[in-house]
Tab-separated table of C-alpha atoms and ligand atoms in Angstrom:
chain	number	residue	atom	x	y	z
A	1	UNK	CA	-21.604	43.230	13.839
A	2	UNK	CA	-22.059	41.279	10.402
A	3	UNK	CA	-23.705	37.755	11.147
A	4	UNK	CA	-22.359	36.471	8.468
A	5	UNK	CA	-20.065	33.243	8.675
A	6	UNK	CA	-17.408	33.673	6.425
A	7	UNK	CA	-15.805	30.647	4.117
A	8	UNK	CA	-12.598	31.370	5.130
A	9	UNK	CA	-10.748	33.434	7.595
A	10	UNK	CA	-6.756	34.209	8.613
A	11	UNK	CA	-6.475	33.669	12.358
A	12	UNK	CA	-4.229	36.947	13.231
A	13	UNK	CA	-3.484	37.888	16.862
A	14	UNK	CA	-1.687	40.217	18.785
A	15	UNK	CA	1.422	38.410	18.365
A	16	UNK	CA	1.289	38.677	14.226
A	17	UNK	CA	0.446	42.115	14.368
A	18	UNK	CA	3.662	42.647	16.811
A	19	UNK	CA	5.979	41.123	14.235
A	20	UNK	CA	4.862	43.021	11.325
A	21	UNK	CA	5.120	46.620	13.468
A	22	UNK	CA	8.434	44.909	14.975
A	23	UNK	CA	9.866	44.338	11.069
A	24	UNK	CA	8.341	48.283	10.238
A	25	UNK	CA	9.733	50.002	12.821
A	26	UNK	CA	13.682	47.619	12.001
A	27	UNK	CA	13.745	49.624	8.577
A	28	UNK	CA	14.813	46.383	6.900
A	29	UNK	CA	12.115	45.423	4.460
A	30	UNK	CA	13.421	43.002	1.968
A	31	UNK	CA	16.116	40.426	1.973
A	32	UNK	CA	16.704	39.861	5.656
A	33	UNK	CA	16.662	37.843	9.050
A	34	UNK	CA	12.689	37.346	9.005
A	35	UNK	CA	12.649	35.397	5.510
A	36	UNK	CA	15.210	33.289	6.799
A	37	UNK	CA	13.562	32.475	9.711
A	38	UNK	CA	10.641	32.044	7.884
A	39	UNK	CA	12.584	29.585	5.793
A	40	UNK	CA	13.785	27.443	8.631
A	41	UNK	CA	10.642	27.212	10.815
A	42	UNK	CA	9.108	26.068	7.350
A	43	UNK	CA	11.691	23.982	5.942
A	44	UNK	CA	11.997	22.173	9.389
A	45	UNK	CA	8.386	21.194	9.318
A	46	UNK	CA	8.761	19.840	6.301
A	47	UNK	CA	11.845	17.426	7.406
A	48	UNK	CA	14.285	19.065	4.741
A	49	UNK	CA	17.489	21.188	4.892
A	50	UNK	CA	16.588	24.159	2.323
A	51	UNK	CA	13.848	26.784	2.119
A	52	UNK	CA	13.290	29.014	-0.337
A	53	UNK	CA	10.840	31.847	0.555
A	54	UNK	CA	9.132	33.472	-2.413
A	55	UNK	CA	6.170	35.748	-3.200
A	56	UNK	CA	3.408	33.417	-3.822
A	57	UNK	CA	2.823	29.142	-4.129
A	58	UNK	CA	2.620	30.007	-7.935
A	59	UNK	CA	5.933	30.903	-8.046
A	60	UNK	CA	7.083	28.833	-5.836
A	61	UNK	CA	5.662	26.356	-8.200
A	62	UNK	CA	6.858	28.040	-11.549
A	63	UNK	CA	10.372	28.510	-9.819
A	64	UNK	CA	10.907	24.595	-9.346
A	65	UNK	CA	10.109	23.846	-12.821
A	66	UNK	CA	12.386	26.201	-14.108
A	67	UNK	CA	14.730	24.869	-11.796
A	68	UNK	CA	14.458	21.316	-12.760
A	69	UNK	CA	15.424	22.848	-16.373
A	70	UNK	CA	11.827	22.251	-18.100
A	71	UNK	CA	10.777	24.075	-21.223
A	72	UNK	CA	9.576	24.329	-24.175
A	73	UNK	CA	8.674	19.908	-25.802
A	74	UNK	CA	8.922	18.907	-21.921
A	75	UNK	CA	5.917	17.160	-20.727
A	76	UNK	CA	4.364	17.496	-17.245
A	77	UNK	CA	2.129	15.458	-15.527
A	78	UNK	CA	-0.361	17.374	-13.392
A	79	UNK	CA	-4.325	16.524	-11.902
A	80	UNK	CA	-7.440	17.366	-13.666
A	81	UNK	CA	-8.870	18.561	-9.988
A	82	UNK	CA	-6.484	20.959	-8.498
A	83	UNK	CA	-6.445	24.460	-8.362
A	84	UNK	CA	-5.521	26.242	-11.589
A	85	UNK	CA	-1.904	27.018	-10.697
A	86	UNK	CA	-0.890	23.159	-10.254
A	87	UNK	CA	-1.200	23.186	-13.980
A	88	UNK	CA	-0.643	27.134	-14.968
A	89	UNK	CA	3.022	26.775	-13.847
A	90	UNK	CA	3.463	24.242	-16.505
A	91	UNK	CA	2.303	26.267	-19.196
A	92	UNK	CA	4.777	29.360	-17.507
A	93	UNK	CA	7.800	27.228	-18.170
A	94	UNK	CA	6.750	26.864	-22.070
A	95	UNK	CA	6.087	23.063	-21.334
A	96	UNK	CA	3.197	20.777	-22.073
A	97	UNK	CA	0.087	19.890	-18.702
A	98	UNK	CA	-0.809	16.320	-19.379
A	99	UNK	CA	-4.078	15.910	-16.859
A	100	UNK	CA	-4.618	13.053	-14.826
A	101	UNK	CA	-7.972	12.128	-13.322
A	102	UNK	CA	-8.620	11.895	-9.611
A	103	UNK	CA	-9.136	8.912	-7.535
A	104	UNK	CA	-12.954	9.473	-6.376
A	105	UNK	CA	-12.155	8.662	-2.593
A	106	UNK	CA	-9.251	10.915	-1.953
A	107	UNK	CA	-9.506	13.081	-4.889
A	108	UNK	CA	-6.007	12.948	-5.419
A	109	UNK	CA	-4.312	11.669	-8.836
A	110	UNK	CA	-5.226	7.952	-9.458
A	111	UNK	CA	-2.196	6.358	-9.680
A	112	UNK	CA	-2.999	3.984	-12.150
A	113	UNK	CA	-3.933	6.965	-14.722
A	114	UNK	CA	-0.561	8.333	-13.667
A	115	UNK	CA	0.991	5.502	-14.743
A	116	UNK	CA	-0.457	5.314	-18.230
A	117	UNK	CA	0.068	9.170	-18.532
A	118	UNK	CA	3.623	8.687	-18.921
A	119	UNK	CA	5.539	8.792	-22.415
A	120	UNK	CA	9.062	9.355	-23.577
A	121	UNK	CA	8.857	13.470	-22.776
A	122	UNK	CA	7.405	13.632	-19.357
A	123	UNK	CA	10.067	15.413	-17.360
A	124	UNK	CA	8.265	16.243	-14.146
A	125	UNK	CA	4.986	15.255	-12.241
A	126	UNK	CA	3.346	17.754	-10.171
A	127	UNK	CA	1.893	15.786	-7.084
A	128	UNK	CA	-1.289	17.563	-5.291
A	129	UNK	CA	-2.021	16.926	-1.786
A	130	UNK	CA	-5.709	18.024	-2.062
A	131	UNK	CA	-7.225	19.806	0.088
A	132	UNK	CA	-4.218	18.530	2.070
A	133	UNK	CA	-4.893	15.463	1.687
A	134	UNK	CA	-1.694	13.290	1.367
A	135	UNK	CA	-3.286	10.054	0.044
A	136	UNK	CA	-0.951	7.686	-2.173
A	137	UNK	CA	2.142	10.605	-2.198
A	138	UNK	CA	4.636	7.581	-0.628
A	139	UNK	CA	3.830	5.656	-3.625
A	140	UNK	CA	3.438	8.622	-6.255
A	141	UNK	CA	7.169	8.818	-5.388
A	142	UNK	CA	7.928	5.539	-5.714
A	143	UNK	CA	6.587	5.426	-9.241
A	144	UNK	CA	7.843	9.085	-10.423
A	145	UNK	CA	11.560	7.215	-9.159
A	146	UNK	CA	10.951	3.959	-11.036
A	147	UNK	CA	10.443	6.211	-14.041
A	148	UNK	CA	13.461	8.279	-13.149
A	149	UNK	CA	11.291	12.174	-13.285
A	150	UNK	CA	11.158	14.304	-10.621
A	151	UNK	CA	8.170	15.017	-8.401
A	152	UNK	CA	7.539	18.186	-7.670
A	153	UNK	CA	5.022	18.189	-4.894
A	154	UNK	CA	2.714	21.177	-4.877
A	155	UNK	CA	1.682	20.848	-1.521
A	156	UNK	CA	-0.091	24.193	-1.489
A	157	UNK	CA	-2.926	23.177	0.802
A	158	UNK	CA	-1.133	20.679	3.311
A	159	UNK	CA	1.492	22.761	5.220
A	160	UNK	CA	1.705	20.145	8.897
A	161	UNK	CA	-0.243	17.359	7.574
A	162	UNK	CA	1.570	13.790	7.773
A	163	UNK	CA	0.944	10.186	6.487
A	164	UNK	CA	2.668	7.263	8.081
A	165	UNK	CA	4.780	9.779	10.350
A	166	UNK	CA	5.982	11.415	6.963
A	167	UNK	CA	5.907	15.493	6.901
A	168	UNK	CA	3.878	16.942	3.359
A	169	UNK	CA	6.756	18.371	1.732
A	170	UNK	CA	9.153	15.616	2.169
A	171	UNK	CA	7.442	13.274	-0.742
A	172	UNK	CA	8.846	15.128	-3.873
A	173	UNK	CA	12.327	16.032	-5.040
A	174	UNK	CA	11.025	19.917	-4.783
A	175	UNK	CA	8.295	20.281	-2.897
A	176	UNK	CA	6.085	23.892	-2.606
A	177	UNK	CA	3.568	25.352	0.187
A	178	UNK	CA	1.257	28.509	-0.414
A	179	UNK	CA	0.691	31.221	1.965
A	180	UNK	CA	-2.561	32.961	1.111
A	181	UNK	CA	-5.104	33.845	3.200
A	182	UNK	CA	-7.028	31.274	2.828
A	183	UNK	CA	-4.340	28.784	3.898
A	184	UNK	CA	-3.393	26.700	7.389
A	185	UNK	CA	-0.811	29.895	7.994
A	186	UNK	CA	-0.580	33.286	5.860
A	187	UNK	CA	1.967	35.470	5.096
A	188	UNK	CA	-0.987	38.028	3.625
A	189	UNK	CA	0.355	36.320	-0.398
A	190	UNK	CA	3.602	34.080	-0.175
A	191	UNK	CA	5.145	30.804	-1.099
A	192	UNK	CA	7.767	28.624	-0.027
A	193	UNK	CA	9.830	25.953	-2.122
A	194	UNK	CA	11.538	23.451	-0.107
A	195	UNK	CA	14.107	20.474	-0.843
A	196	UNK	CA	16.749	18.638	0.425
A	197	UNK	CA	18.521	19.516	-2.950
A	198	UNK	CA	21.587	22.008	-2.627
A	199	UNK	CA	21.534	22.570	-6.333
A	200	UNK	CA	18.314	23.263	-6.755
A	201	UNK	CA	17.659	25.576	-3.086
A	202	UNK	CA	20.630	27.833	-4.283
A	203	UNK	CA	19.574	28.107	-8.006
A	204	UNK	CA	15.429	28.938	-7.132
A	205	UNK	CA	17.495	31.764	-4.406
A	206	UNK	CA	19.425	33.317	-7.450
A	207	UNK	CA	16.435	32.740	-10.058
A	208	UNK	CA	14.033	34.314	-7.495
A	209	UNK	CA	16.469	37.411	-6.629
A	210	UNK	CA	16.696	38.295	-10.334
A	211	UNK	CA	19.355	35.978	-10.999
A	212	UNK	CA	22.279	37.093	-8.699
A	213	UNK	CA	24.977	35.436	-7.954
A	214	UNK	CA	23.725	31.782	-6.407
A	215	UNK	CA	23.786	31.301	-2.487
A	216	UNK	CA	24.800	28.650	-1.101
A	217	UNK	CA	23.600	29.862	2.508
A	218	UNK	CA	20.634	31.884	3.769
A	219	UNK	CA	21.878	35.906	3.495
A	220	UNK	CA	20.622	36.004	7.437
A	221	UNK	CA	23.191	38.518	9.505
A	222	UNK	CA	24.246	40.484	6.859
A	223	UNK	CA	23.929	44.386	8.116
A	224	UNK	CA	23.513	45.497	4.401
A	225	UNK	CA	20.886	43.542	2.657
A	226	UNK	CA	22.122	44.870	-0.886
A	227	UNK	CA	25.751	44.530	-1.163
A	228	UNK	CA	26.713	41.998	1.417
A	229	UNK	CA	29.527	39.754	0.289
A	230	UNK	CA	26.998	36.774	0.455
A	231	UNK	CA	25.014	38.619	-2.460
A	232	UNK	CA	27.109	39.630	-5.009
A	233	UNK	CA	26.839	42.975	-6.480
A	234	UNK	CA	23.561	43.839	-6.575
A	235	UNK	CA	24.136	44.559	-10.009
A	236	UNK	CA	25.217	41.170	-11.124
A	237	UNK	CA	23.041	38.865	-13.049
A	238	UNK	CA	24.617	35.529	-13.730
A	239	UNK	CA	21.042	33.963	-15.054
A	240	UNK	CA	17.715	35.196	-16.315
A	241	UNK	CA	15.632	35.429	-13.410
A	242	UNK	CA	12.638	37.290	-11.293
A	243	UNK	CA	11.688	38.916	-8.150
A	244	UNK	CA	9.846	36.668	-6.693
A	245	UNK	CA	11.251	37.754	-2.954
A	246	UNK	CA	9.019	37.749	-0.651
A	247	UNK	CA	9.022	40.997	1.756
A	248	UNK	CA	10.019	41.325	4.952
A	249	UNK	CA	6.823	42.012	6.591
A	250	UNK	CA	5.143	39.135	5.198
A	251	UNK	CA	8.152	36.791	5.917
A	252	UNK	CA	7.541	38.746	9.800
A	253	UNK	CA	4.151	37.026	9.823
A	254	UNK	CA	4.823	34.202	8.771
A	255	UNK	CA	7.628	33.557	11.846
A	256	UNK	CA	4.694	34.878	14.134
A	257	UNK	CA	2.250	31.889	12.608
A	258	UNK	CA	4.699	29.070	12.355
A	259	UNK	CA	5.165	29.649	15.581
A	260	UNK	CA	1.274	28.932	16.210
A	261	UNK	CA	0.845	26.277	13.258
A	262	UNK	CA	0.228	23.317	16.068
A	263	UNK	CA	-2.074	25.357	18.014
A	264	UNK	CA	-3.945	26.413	14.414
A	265	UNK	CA	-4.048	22.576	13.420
A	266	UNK	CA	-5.793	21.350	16.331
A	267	UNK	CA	-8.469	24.371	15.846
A	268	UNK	CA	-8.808	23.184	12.467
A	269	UNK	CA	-9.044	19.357	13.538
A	270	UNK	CA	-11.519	20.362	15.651
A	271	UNK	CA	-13.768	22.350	13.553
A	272	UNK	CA	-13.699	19.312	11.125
A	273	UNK	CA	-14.057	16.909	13.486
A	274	UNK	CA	-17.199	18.866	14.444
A	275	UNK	CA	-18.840	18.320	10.707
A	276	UNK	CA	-17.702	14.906	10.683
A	277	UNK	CA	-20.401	14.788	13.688
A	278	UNK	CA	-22.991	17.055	12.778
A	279	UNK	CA	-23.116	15.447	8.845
A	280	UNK	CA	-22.260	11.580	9.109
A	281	UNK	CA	-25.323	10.161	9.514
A	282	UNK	CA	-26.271	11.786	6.060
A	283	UNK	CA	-26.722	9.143	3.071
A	284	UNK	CA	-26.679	11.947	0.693
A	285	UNK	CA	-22.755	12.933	1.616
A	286	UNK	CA	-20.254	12.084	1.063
A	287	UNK	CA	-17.797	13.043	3.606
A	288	UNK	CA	-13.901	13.527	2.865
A	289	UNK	CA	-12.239	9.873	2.945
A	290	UNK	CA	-8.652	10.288	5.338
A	291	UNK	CA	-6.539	7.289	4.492
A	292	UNK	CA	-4.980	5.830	7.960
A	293	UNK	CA	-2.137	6.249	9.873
A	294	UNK	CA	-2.669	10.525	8.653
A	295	UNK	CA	-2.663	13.334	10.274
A	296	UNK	CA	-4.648	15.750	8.586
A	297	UNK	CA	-3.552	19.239	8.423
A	298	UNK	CA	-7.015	21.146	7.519
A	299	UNK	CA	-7.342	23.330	4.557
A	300	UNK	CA	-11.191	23.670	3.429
A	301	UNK	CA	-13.891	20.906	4.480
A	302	UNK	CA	-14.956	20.108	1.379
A	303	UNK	CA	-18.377	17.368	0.632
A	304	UNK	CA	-20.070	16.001	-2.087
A	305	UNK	CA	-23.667	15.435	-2.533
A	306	UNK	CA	-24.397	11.931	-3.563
A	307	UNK	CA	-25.576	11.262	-7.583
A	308	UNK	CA	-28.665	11.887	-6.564
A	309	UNK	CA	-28.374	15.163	-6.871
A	310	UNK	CA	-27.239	16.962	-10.036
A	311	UNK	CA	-24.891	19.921	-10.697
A	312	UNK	CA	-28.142	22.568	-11.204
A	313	UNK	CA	-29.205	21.339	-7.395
A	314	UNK	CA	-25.622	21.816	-5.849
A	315	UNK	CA	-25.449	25.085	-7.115
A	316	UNK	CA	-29.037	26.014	-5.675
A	317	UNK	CA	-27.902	24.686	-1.990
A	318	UNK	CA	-24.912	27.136	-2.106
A	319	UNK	CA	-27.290	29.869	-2.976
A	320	UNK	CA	-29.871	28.820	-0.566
A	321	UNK	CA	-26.590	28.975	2.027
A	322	UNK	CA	-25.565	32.232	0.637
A	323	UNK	CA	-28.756	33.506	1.099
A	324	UNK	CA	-28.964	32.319	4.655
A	325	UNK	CA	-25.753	34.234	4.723
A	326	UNK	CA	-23.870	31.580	4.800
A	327	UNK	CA	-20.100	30.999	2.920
A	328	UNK	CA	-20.342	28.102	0.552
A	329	UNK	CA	-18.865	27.146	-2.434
A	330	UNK	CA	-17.906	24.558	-5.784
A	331	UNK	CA	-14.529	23.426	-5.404
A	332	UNK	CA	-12.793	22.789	-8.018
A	333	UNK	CA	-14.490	22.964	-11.484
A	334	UNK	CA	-11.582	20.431	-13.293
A	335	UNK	CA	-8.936	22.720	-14.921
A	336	UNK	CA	-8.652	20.913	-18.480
A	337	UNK	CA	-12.171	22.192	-18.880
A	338	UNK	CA	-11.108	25.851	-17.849
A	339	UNK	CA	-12.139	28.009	-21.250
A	340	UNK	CA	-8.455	28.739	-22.043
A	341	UNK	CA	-7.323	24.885	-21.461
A	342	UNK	CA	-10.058	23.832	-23.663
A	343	UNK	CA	-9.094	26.005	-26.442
A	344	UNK	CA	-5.516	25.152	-26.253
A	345	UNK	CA	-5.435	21.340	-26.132
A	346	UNK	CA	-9.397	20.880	-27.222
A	347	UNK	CA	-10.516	19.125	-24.154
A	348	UNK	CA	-14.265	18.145	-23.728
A	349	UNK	CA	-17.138	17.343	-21.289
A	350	UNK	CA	-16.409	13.609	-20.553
A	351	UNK	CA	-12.159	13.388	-20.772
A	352	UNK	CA	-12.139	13.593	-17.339
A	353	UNK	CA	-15.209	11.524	-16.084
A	354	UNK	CA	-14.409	11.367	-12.586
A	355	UNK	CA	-13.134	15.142	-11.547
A	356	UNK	CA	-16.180	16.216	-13.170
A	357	UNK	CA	-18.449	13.635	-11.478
A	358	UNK	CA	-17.126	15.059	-7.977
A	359	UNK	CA	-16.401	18.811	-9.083
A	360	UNK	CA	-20.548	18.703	-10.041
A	361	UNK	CA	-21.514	18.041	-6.281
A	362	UNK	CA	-18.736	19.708	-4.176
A	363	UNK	CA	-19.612	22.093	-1.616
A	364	UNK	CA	-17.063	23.746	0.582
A	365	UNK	CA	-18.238	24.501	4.114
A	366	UNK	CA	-17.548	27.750	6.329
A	367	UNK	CA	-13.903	26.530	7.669
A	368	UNK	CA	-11.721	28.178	10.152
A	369	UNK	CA	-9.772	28.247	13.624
A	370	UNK	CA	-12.905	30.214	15.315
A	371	UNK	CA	-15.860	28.175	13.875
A	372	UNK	CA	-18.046	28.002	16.547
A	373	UNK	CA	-20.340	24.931	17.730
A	374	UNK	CA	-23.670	27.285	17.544
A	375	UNK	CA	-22.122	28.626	13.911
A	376	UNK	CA	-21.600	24.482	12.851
A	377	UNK	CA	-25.232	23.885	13.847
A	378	UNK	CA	-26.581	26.638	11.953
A	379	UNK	CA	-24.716	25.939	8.675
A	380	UNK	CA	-25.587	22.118	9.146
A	381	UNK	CA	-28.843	23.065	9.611
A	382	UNK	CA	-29.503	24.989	7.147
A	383	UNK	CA	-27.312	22.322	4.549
A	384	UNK	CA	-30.069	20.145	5.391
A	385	UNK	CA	-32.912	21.899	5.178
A	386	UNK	CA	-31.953	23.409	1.334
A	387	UNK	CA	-30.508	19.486	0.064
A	388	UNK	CA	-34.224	18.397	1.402
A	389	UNK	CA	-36.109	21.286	-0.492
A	390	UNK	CA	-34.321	19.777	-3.557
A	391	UNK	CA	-35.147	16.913	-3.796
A	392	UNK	CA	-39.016	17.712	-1.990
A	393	UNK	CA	-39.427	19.879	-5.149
A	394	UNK	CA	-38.056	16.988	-7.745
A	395	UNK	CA	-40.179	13.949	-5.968
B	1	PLP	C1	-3.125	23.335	-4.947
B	1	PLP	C2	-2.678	24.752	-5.054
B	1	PLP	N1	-1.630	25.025	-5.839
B	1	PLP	C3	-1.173	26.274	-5.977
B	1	PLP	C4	-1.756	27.333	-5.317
B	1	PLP	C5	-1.278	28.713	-5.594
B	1	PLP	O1	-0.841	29.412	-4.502
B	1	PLP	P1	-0.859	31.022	-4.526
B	1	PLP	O2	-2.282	31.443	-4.484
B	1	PLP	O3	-0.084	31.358	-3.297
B	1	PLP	O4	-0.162	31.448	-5.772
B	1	PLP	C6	-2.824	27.087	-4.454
B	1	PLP	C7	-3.427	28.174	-3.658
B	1	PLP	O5	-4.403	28.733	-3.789
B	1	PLP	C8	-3.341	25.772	-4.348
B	1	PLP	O6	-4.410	25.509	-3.590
């Protein structure tokens, strides 16, 4: 057996592995009673009426924009320190990404940068709940609805977290959760969009099913998934749109681990409580900063180094943990300086002075359900051990 203690890691059991034979062996494997379960269980947890199951968050993302009716001269607000696709989806639906830099306790958008970010064309902000993080969304609403734009809340990374007894998902006017394997839950690749917006659930259904007719209601009972009356004619394209479904054995698993997600959230509260233990004593850490009255819902355990130490050392102490094999890694390098942002819009070192102060001394820590308490010592261990040859070597 490998000793090696993976980054990441999808907590499958017998049950998952049951639902995806269970969905093989039905015959029906697109378009049927799995994704709409898969779209209440999620929608529900997110405290809104409508899910909209797709094939990945990027879509789901890309789907909402398009949705909202933003193109080509539409502006977008959207963070500096995300992952790429909070700001690729932007780009997808021909509009402009206008980045916003983080606040350095929570790492999500400052709102006071949000603030000045608007101008006369911003038609949407994209809200990140950071490593799912929902710092300041209540009052990222509250400003997006003073300025009359829709949020769109890519919360990606948050799927069960809360904040003053408020679901992620039910801050923005659309709001998105990602499925990969790296995720709280995983459908294997998958998004969700979900909203408490008729309109919009029923367009993203007909944009994602290659623009068929629009559905009101979930296609759930139908015995033929192709030409049911709910459908249309499978042949009849009112809009321009995709196929962004997502397929009925993924939507299978994803039943069998929404039906776990409370179980997987206290593993992962658990395994972060346990670094929060091992690591706070540390004056060189800086350990992720939960606003109160939140309930986190776990997606990487991400810390910084303090300024002490410089970009070249961080990079050394996630070798020095790879080597040990240990998973480690930089989260996120800021997006505006991602080679094919820069060359677009001409960004530079220094626009975004606090992403890149963080993004220089992240380091994400081995995080899943089955961390064990001998596997937390050893990574802690060794974290110490490699930030103290670093600076031993400099002094
Ligand atoms: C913040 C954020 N947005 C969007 C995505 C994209 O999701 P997917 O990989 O399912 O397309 C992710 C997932 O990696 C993410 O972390």
């Amino acid at each position: 057996m490998s000793n090696v203690i993976p980054l990441s890691q999808p907590d499958i059991t017998e049950s998952e592995i049951a639902a995806v034979v269970g969905t093989l062996r039905s015959g029906r494997l697109s378009i049927g009673p799995q994704a709409d379960a898969f779209e209440r269980l999620v929608a529900e947890r997110a405290g809104r009426p409508f899910g909209v199951a797709v094939n990945s968050g990027t879509s789901g993302l890309f789907l909402s924009l398009i949705a909202l009716g933003i193109g080509p001269g539409d502006e977008v607000i959207t963070p500096a320190f995300s992952f790429v696709a909070s700001a690729n989806c932007v780009l997808h639906a021909g509009a402009t990404p206008v980045f916003v830099d983080c606040d350095p306790r929570t790492l999500n958008m400052s709102l006071a940068e949000v603030e000045r970010a608007f101008t006369p064309r911003t038609k949407a902000v994209i809200g990140v709940e950071v490593f799912g993080n929902p710092a300041d969304m209540p009052e990222l609403a509250s400003l997006c609805a003073r300025h009359e734009v829709p949020l769109v809340e890519d919360a990606c990374e948050g799927l069960g977290g809360m904040l003053k007894g408020e679901p992620i998902g039910h801050f923005g006017r659309m709001a998105v959760f990602g499925f990969f394997p790296n995720k709280q839950i995983t459908t294997g690749e998958g998004g969700m969009i979900v909203t408490h917006d008729d309109r919009l659930a029923a367009l993203c259904r007909s944009l994602r099913n290659q623009g068929r007719p629009l559905q009101p209601e979930p296609s759930s009972g139908s015995p033929v998934p192709f030409e049911s009356p709910g459908l249309g004619s499978w042949l009849e394209h009112e809009r321009m749109g995709f196929n962004f479904r997502l397929p009925e054995i993924n939507a299978a698993l994803g039943v069998a681990q929404m039906r776990r997600l409370d179980q997987i959230l206290d593993a992962r509260q658990r395994v972060a409580d346990g670094y929060f233990r091992r690591l706070g004593g540390n004056p060189d850490l800086i350990l992720p900063t939960i606003p109160p009255d939140t309930l986190m819902s776990w997606f990487v355990y991400v810390i910084r180094l303090s300024d002490r130490y410089t970009a070249a050392d961080r990079d050394e102490i996630i070798a020095g943990l790879r080597r040990h094999d240990i998973g480690a890694s930089n989260y996120f390098p800021p997006i505006p300086l991602l080679p094919f942002y820069r060359r677009a819009y001409g960004y530079v070192p220094g626009d975004f002075p606090v992403a890149e102060r963080v993004s220089e001394r992240t380091i994400a820590l081995p995080f899943h359900n089955r961390l064990t308490e001998r596997e937390q010592d050893l990574i802690c261990q060794t974290l110490e051990v490699m930030m103290q040859r670093m600076t031993f070597s400099r002094d």
